[in-house]
XYZ file of C-alpha atoms in Angstrom:
448
model
C 0.000 0.000 0.000
C 1.250 3.488 -0.911
C 0.714 6.416 1.450
C 0.964 9.560 -0.659
C 2.768 12.760 0.331
C 0.259 15.658 -0.079
C 2.985 18.253 -0.694
C 4.617 16.119 -3.379
C 1.242 15.360 -4.970
C 0.458 19.073 -5.211
C 3.843 19.813 -6.774
C 3.383 16.986 -9.289
C -0.063 18.216 -10.295
C 1.134 21.816 -10.713
C 4.193 20.858 -12.781
C 2.189 18.540 -15.064
C -0.606 21.083 -15.493
C 1.866 23.861 -16.345
C 3.355 21.783 -19.153
C -0.108 21.097 -20.520
C -0.934 24.799 -20.233
C 2.127 25.697 -22.269
C 1.305 23.138 -24.956
C -2.215 24.457 -25.347
C -1.172 28.079 -25.047
C 0.602 27.508 -28.337
C -2.331 25.664 -29.915
C -4.731 28.350 -28.699
C -2.586 31.116 -30.156
C -2.179 29.253 -33.455
C -5.913 28.637 -33.776
C -7.051 32.095 -32.762
C -4.576 33.888 -34.986
C -4.958 31.455 -37.899
C -6.319 34.068 -40.306
C -3.334 36.359 -39.674
C -0.854 33.490 -40.022
C -2.462 32.649 -43.352
C -1.702 36.158 -44.595
C 1.883 36.031 -43.299
C 2.933 32.569 -44.480
C 0.505 31.540 -47.243
C -0.224 34.417 -49.637
C -3.258 33.672 -51.788
C -6.169 35.501 -53.360
C -8.563 32.934 -51.866
C -9.171 33.386 -48.096
C -10.469 29.813 -47.796
C -7.254 28.471 -49.387
C -5.211 30.534 -46.918
C -7.153 29.148 -43.980
C -6.847 25.591 -45.287
C -3.076 26.025 -45.673
C -2.766 27.351 -42.136
C -4.826 24.504 -40.680
C -2.843 22.101 -42.860
C 0.347 23.183 -41.090
C -1.561 22.884 -37.806
C -2.600 19.320 -38.665
C 0.889 18.344 -39.895
C 2.212 18.452 -36.347
C -0.252 15.740 -35.440
C 1.134 13.392 -38.078
C 4.375 13.040 -36.106
C 2.697 12.786 -32.698
C 2.481 8.959 -32.852
C 6.232 8.844 -33.486
C 6.789 11.088 -30.470
C 4.544 8.802 -28.446
C 6.401 5.739 -29.715
C 9.712 7.268 -28.576
C 8.812 9.091 -25.371
C 6.091 6.748 -24.081
C 8.287 3.623 -23.793
C 11.146 5.849 -22.649
C 8.957 6.919 -19.742
C 8.415 3.267 -18.865
C 12.166 2.631 -19.036
C 13.920 5.682 -17.514
C 11.017 7.285 -15.644
C 8.113 9.675 -16.165
C 9.851 12.707 -14.654
C 12.823 12.687 -17.041
C 10.575 12.444 -20.101
C 8.443 15.351 -18.884
C 11.582 17.497 -18.622
C 12.680 16.594 -22.169
C 9.273 17.286 -23.721
C 9.082 20.644 -21.942
C 12.387 21.755 -23.499
C 11.344 20.687 -26.998
C 7.893 22.267 -26.793
C 9.306 25.609 -25.664
C 11.980 25.577 -28.361
C 9.529 24.760 -31.162
C 7.046 27.438 -30.134
C 9.742 30.082 -29.611
C 11.175 29.313 -33.053
C 7.859 30.132 -34.770
C 8.080 33.666 -33.417
C 11.462 34.116 -35.142
C 10.507 32.927 -38.657
C 10.553 35.659 -41.348
C 7.398 36.162 -43.409
C 6.702 34.838 -46.896
C 7.287 38.345 -48.263
C 10.841 38.263 -46.820
C 12.159 34.767 -47.634
C 9.510 33.297 -49.909
C 8.700 29.608 -49.781
C 11.182 29.022 -46.949
C 8.776 30.758 -44.575
C 6.078 28.052 -44.688
C 8.805 25.371 -44.782
C 10.315 26.667 -41.539
C 6.858 26.999 -40.000
C 6.188 23.370 -40.841
C 9.556 22.307 -39.369
C 8.811 24.095 -36.089
C 5.344 22.545 -35.961
C 6.883 19.090 -36.451
C 9.207 19.650 -33.473
C 6.205 20.682 -31.412
C 4.215 17.665 -32.547
C 7.020 15.222 -31.809
C 7.519 16.531 -28.282
C 3.788 16.727 -27.623
C 3.572 13.052 -28.546
C 5.199 12.229 -25.227
C 3.663 15.017 -23.167
C 0.070 14.036 -22.453
C 0.631 10.336 -21.854
C 3.576 10.994 -19.546
C 1.810 13.812 -17.689
C -1.437 11.855 -17.226
C 0.528 8.823 -16.052
C 2.582 10.990 -13.694
C -0.453 12.567 -12.004
C -2.437 9.319 -11.890
C 0.418 7.426 -10.229
C 0.910 10.149 -7.631
C -2.755 10.636 -6.756
C -4.551 8.683 -3.995
C -7.228 6.360 -5.385
C -10.240 8.242 -4.055
C -9.031 11.624 -5.411
C -7.583 10.583 -8.764
C -10.427 12.109 -10.746
C -10.257 15.445 -8.920
C -6.465 15.746 -9.116
C -6.309 14.438 -12.683
C -8.835 17.061 -13.777
C -6.233 19.759 -13.140
C -4.277 18.459 -16.132
C -7.071 19.661 -18.406
C -7.566 22.672 -16.145
C -4.067 23.572 -17.338
C -5.237 23.074 -20.918
C -8.019 25.600 -20.419
C -5.679 28.011 -18.655
C -3.273 27.790 -21.592
C -6.055 28.378 -24.077
C -7.358 31.355 -22.122
C -3.843 32.789 -21.870
C -3.230 32.341 -25.597
C -6.680 33.490 -26.693
C -6.664 36.403 -24.270
C -3.325 37.618 -25.567
C -4.471 37.304 -29.190
C -7.685 39.150 -28.357
C -5.724 41.938 -26.680
C -3.347 42.241 -29.625
C -6.241 42.215 -32.096
C -7.975 45.001 -30.189
C -4.875 47.174 -29.697
C -3.049 46.742 -32.997
C -4.002 47.605 -36.531
C -4.228 44.801 -39.062
C -0.941 45.833 -40.665
C 0.880 45.956 -37.309
C -0.529 42.584 -36.289
C 0.631 41.003 -39.547
C 4.060 42.661 -39.555
C 5.193 42.028 -35.959
C 2.339 41.670 -33.459
C 1.646 38.009 -34.211
C 5.164 37.084 -33.024
C 4.626 38.179 -29.418
C 2.570 35.158 -28.205
C 5.073 32.679 -29.638
C 8.118 34.424 -28.167
C 6.573 34.256 -24.697
C 7.061 30.477 -24.829
C 10.777 30.863 -24.058
C 10.496 32.080 -20.458
C 7.409 29.924 -19.887
C 9.403 26.860 -20.855
C 12.220 27.707 -18.462
C 9.757 28.050 -15.580
C 8.102 24.749 -16.447
C 11.453 22.991 -16.753
C 12.506 24.269 -13.323
C 9.320 22.933 -11.724
C 9.619 19.554 -13.402
C 13.277 19.098 -12.530
C 12.385 19.477 -8.834
C 9.954 16.537 -8.903
C 10.671 13.032 -7.682
C 9.740 9.929 -9.655
C 6.286 8.439 -9.066
C 5.940 5.782 -6.319
C 4.535 3.254 -8.798
C 7.481 3.554 -11.191
C 10.000 3.580 -8.329
C 8.549 0.346 -6.988
C 8.595 -1.219 -10.456
C 12.226 -0.210 -10.999
C 13.255 -1.649 -7.648
C 11.595 -4.966 -8.430
C 13.105 -5.317 -11.890
C 16.103 -7.662 -11.825
C 17.147 -7.033 -15.403
C 16.585 -3.557 -16.873
C 17.182 -4.666 -20.462
C 14.800 -7.580 -20.103
C 12.201 -5.257 -18.599
C 12.525 -2.853 -21.522
C 12.019 -5.535 -24.194
C 9.089 -7.032 -22.333
C 7.422 -3.650 -21.999
C 7.657 -2.859 -25.714
C 6.202 -6.253 -26.678
C 3.397 -6.015 -24.157
C 2.695 -2.422 -25.134
C 2.148 -3.227 -28.824
C 0.539 -6.666 -28.620
C -0.622 -7.502 -25.129
C -2.775 -4.413 -24.633
C -4.761 -4.396 -27.880
C -8.203 -4.290 -26.222
C -7.246 -1.429 -23.901
C -5.533 0.314 -26.824
C -8.729 0.230 -28.910
C -10.714 1.634 -25.998
C -8.119 4.363 -25.546
C -8.251 5.323 -29.235
C -12.064 5.470 -29.238
C -12.285 7.508 -26.025
C -9.595 9.930 -27.165
C -11.392 10.265 -30.515
C -14.587 11.670 -29.018
C -12.618 13.679 -26.454
C -10.361 15.376 -28.988
C -12.804 15.860 -31.855
C -15.096 17.773 -29.504
C -12.149 19.557 -27.890
C -10.582 20.778 -31.135
C -13.939 21.603 -32.670
C -14.824 23.964 -29.836
C -11.467 25.393 -28.786
C -9.532 25.390 -32.067
C -12.045 25.500 -34.898
C -14.979 27.559 -33.624
C -13.109 30.904 -33.387
C -12.195 30.658 -37.077
C -15.685 29.337 -37.899
C -17.272 32.407 -36.333
C -14.955 34.740 -38.252
C -14.425 33.118 -41.655
C -17.688 31.204 -42.172
C -20.274 33.260 -40.246
C -18.480 36.605 -40.733
C -18.882 37.413 -37.048
C -16.829 40.218 -35.549
C -13.435 38.700 -34.694
C -12.912 40.402 -31.334
C -16.423 39.669 -30.069
C -16.143 36.050 -31.183
C -12.894 35.596 -29.292
C -14.373 37.153 -26.166
C -17.324 34.737 -26.274
C -14.980 31.757 -26.514
C -12.864 33.135 -23.669
C -15.981 33.440 -21.504
C -16.967 29.840 -22.304
C -13.506 28.568 -21.346
C -13.636 30.549 -18.109
C -16.990 28.869 -17.368
C -15.427 25.481 -18.076
C -12.552 26.224 -15.700
C -14.996 27.224 -12.967
C -16.907 23.923 -13.084
C -13.923 21.700 -13.882
C -12.770 20.773 -10.337
C -16.381 20.004 -9.344
C -16.756 17.750 -12.383
C -13.521 15.987 -11.380
C -15.013 15.299 -7.948
C -18.141 13.919 -9.610
C -16.025 11.343 -11.440
C -14.594 10.207 -8.096
C -18.027 9.965 -6.502
C -20.152 8.522 -9.317
C -17.525 7.028 -11.630
C -15.822 7.868 -14.920
C -18.256 5.902 -17.092
C -21.444 7.800 -16.132
C -19.788 11.179 -16.657
C -18.233 10.274 -20.025
C -21.465 8.593 -21.130
C -23.444 11.720 -20.249
C -21.105 13.790 -22.401
C -21.533 11.452 -25.382
C -25.331 11.496 -25.034
C -25.327 15.275 -24.690
C -23.282 15.826 -27.850
C -25.476 13.396 -29.777
C -28.706 15.169 -28.746
C -27.655 18.807 -28.427
C -25.003 19.446 -31.111
C -27.511 20.478 -33.785
C -29.580 22.780 -31.494
C -26.388 24.352 -30.095
C -24.946 25.050 -33.561
C -28.290 26.448 -34.759
C -28.151 28.876 -31.858
C -24.625 29.896 -32.838
C -25.675 30.379 -36.460
C -28.385 32.850 -35.464
C -25.570 35.352 -34.993
C -26.767 37.251 -31.950
C -24.386 37.574 -29.033
C -26.729 35.855 -26.562
C -27.510 32.985 -28.961
C -23.824 32.424 -29.740
C -22.957 32.497 -26.037
C -25.676 29.943 -25.177
C -24.677 27.605 -27.997
C -20.983 27.791 -27.159
C -21.717 27.332 -23.434
C -23.681 24.154 -24.216
C -20.721 22.756 -26.151
C -18.306 23.820 -23.409
C -20.211 22.253 -20.514
C -20.600 18.988 -22.412
C -16.877 19.019 -23.185
C -16.151 19.213 -19.430
C -17.556 15.677 -19.135
C -14.488 14.513 -21.088
C -11.821 16.941 -19.918
C -12.570 16.162 -16.262
C -12.624 12.368 -16.748
C -9.972 11.396 -19.286
C -6.796 12.174 -17.282
C -7.887 9.615 -14.675
C -9.756 7.176 -16.942
C -7.077 6.666 -19.618
C -4.101 5.730 -17.364
C -6.339 3.197 -15.601
C -6.675 1.223 -18.846
C -3.056 -0.022 -18.682
C -0.760 -1.727 -16.121
C 2.188 0.129 -14.611
C 5.033 -1.332 -16.655
C 3.522 -0.302 -20.024
C 1.234 2.539 -18.913
C 3.214 5.478 -20.255
C 4.064 3.798 -23.568
C 0.646 2.290 -24.298
C -1.208 5.447 -23.323
C 1.114 7.695 -25.343
C 0.824 5.597 -28.494
C -2.944 5.066 -28.295
C -3.586 8.700 -27.398
C -1.438 10.116 -30.181
C -2.693 7.783 -32.898
C -6.216 8.935 -32.146
C -5.311 12.616 -31.846
C -3.309 12.525 -35.082
C -5.951 10.817 -37.182
C -9.099 12.348 -35.704
C -8.445 15.195 -33.261
C -5.804 17.437 -34.807
C -7.328 17.107 -38.268
C -10.748 18.299 -37.046
C -10.367 21.969 -38.134
C -9.014 20.929 -41.533
C -11.655 18.239 -42.146
C -14.600 20.405 -41.090
C -13.361 23.330 -43.201
C -12.938 21.011 -46.195
C -16.391 19.423 -45.681
C -18.059 22.823 -45.544
C -16.198 23.864 -48.689
C -17.173 20.673 -50.525
C -20.831 20.508 -49.468
C -21.719 24.084 -48.579
C -23.432 22.692 -45.469
C -22.678 24.948 -42.493
C -23.954 22.309 -40.036
C -20.970 20.041 -40.623
C -19.360 20.818 -37.226
C -22.440 19.417 -35.455
C -22.624 16.295 -37.618
C -18.933 15.593 -37.164
C -19.215 15.842 -33.375
C -22.302 13.608 -33.344
C -20.453 10.877 -35.249
C -17.614 11.064 -32.713
C -20.122 10.865 -29.842
C -21.530 7.593 -31.199
C -18.053 6.030 -31.248
C -17.323 7.329 -27.752
C -20.627 5.963 -26.434
C -19.777 2.490 -27.707
C -16.371 2.669 -25.998
C -18.016 3.641 -22.683
C -20.040 0.412 -22.757
C -16.842 -1.655 -22.778
C -14.481 0.387 -20.589
C -13.893 -0.733 -16.988
C -14.860 1.559 -14.128
C -11.764 2.827 -12.331
C -13.077 5.336 -9.778
C -11.806 4.781 -6.201
C -9.834 1.709 -7.316
C -6.058 1.114 -7.552
C -4.393 1.481 -10.918
C -3.737 -1.873 -12.654
C -0.413 -3.255 -11.494
C -0.157 -0.806 -8.602
C -0.993 -1.221 -4.914
C -3.773 0.848 -3.305
C -2.806 4.512 -2.810
C -4.147 6.358 0.245
C -3.656 9.784 1.809
C -2.972 8.933 5.461
C -1.585 6.150 7.633
C -4.996 5.931 9.346
C -6.649 5.216 6.017
C -4.003 2.591 5.286
C -4.619 0.891 8.622
C -8.367 0.914 8.023
C -7.957 -0.731 4.607
C -5.617 -3.360 6.015
C -8.094 -4.127 8.790
C -10.946 -4.420 6.291
C -8.873 -6.762 4.130
């Protein structure tokens, strides 16, 4: 039985959440300033072609995420979660900072989008090891009965990063002229990643390895044998859990990227809504999500991960069309209500997944299996969401495509919920029970 250290648990949660916040600060900035980036890096007479090119570079980073997961995930199972989190933090900060230094297309021609793509690939590769390692790290530190609540702060960091990125873009859009924003203003959010990365690296370097991994390392008689066994088990022995992971991440990320990455551009480019007002509405929705997020995390501990995730799938299936119809009406109140509906339903996933996904896999392959399954799903379905929806609207002329796409994802997620095991208030597979106090440990031993 593991008795957790509350101070160390809090430090682990903060360090993991900060890394997630930095990752999504970049994605938030990229999504919210996509129209400007299209003008800077992809000159074209067709605004839709510019937007598609920008989202194409956005999606390209997701193509290398499985490779990052394949490298960093097993590495986390071999050398430890903490070391991998430090490496991914350095790479993420470097990739984001580099984007802010790239000259425009008008200055260096075709090399501008080439360099942008290269920086995005560095980001994607490092991000491939970030979420799986961070979720594993928090889950292995957290006591069993609080894993949902503490794990929810990983996605709380996501929302904080988005709000930071979107808020900065909104401020720049309001203060700067279009010409100033396109000439130099767009660089500011990306350059901020440098000092943010140093702070995150400092916090992560001060962490100790998780109790579960430490125990596993102590029990391993042959490190090389352990490594080979883990890779084989990760790719072959966990196929059922891997499929569940891919399906759950599919619905989680399609809905996530649709709301947080695609909708700002949808409001501006497709509905011709005022850019600043649209960004402010999305910021308000994310602030609402942050406010309810810890309470939703507690709900997953009390009632279980399956009921909460299932409710989110049912909600998206039934309410996506009405919510998008509200948004399409164009009034500020209607847009706010529609976006709030999407946001509150998304909380069902963001509050549950950081605790539900690590519980699908045993300790010795948890980081690797989770990283690979997560990143395959994100690469194929999540990160391509803005590009696919934009292309579907262009091909069909149907402005309801975002709702239909989310509904299809909700069906797949609902099927996965039927087969996933409930993990609330239970030890992680391959790990002993984790409690907060010695008194709780004694009580469990007496009950056993």
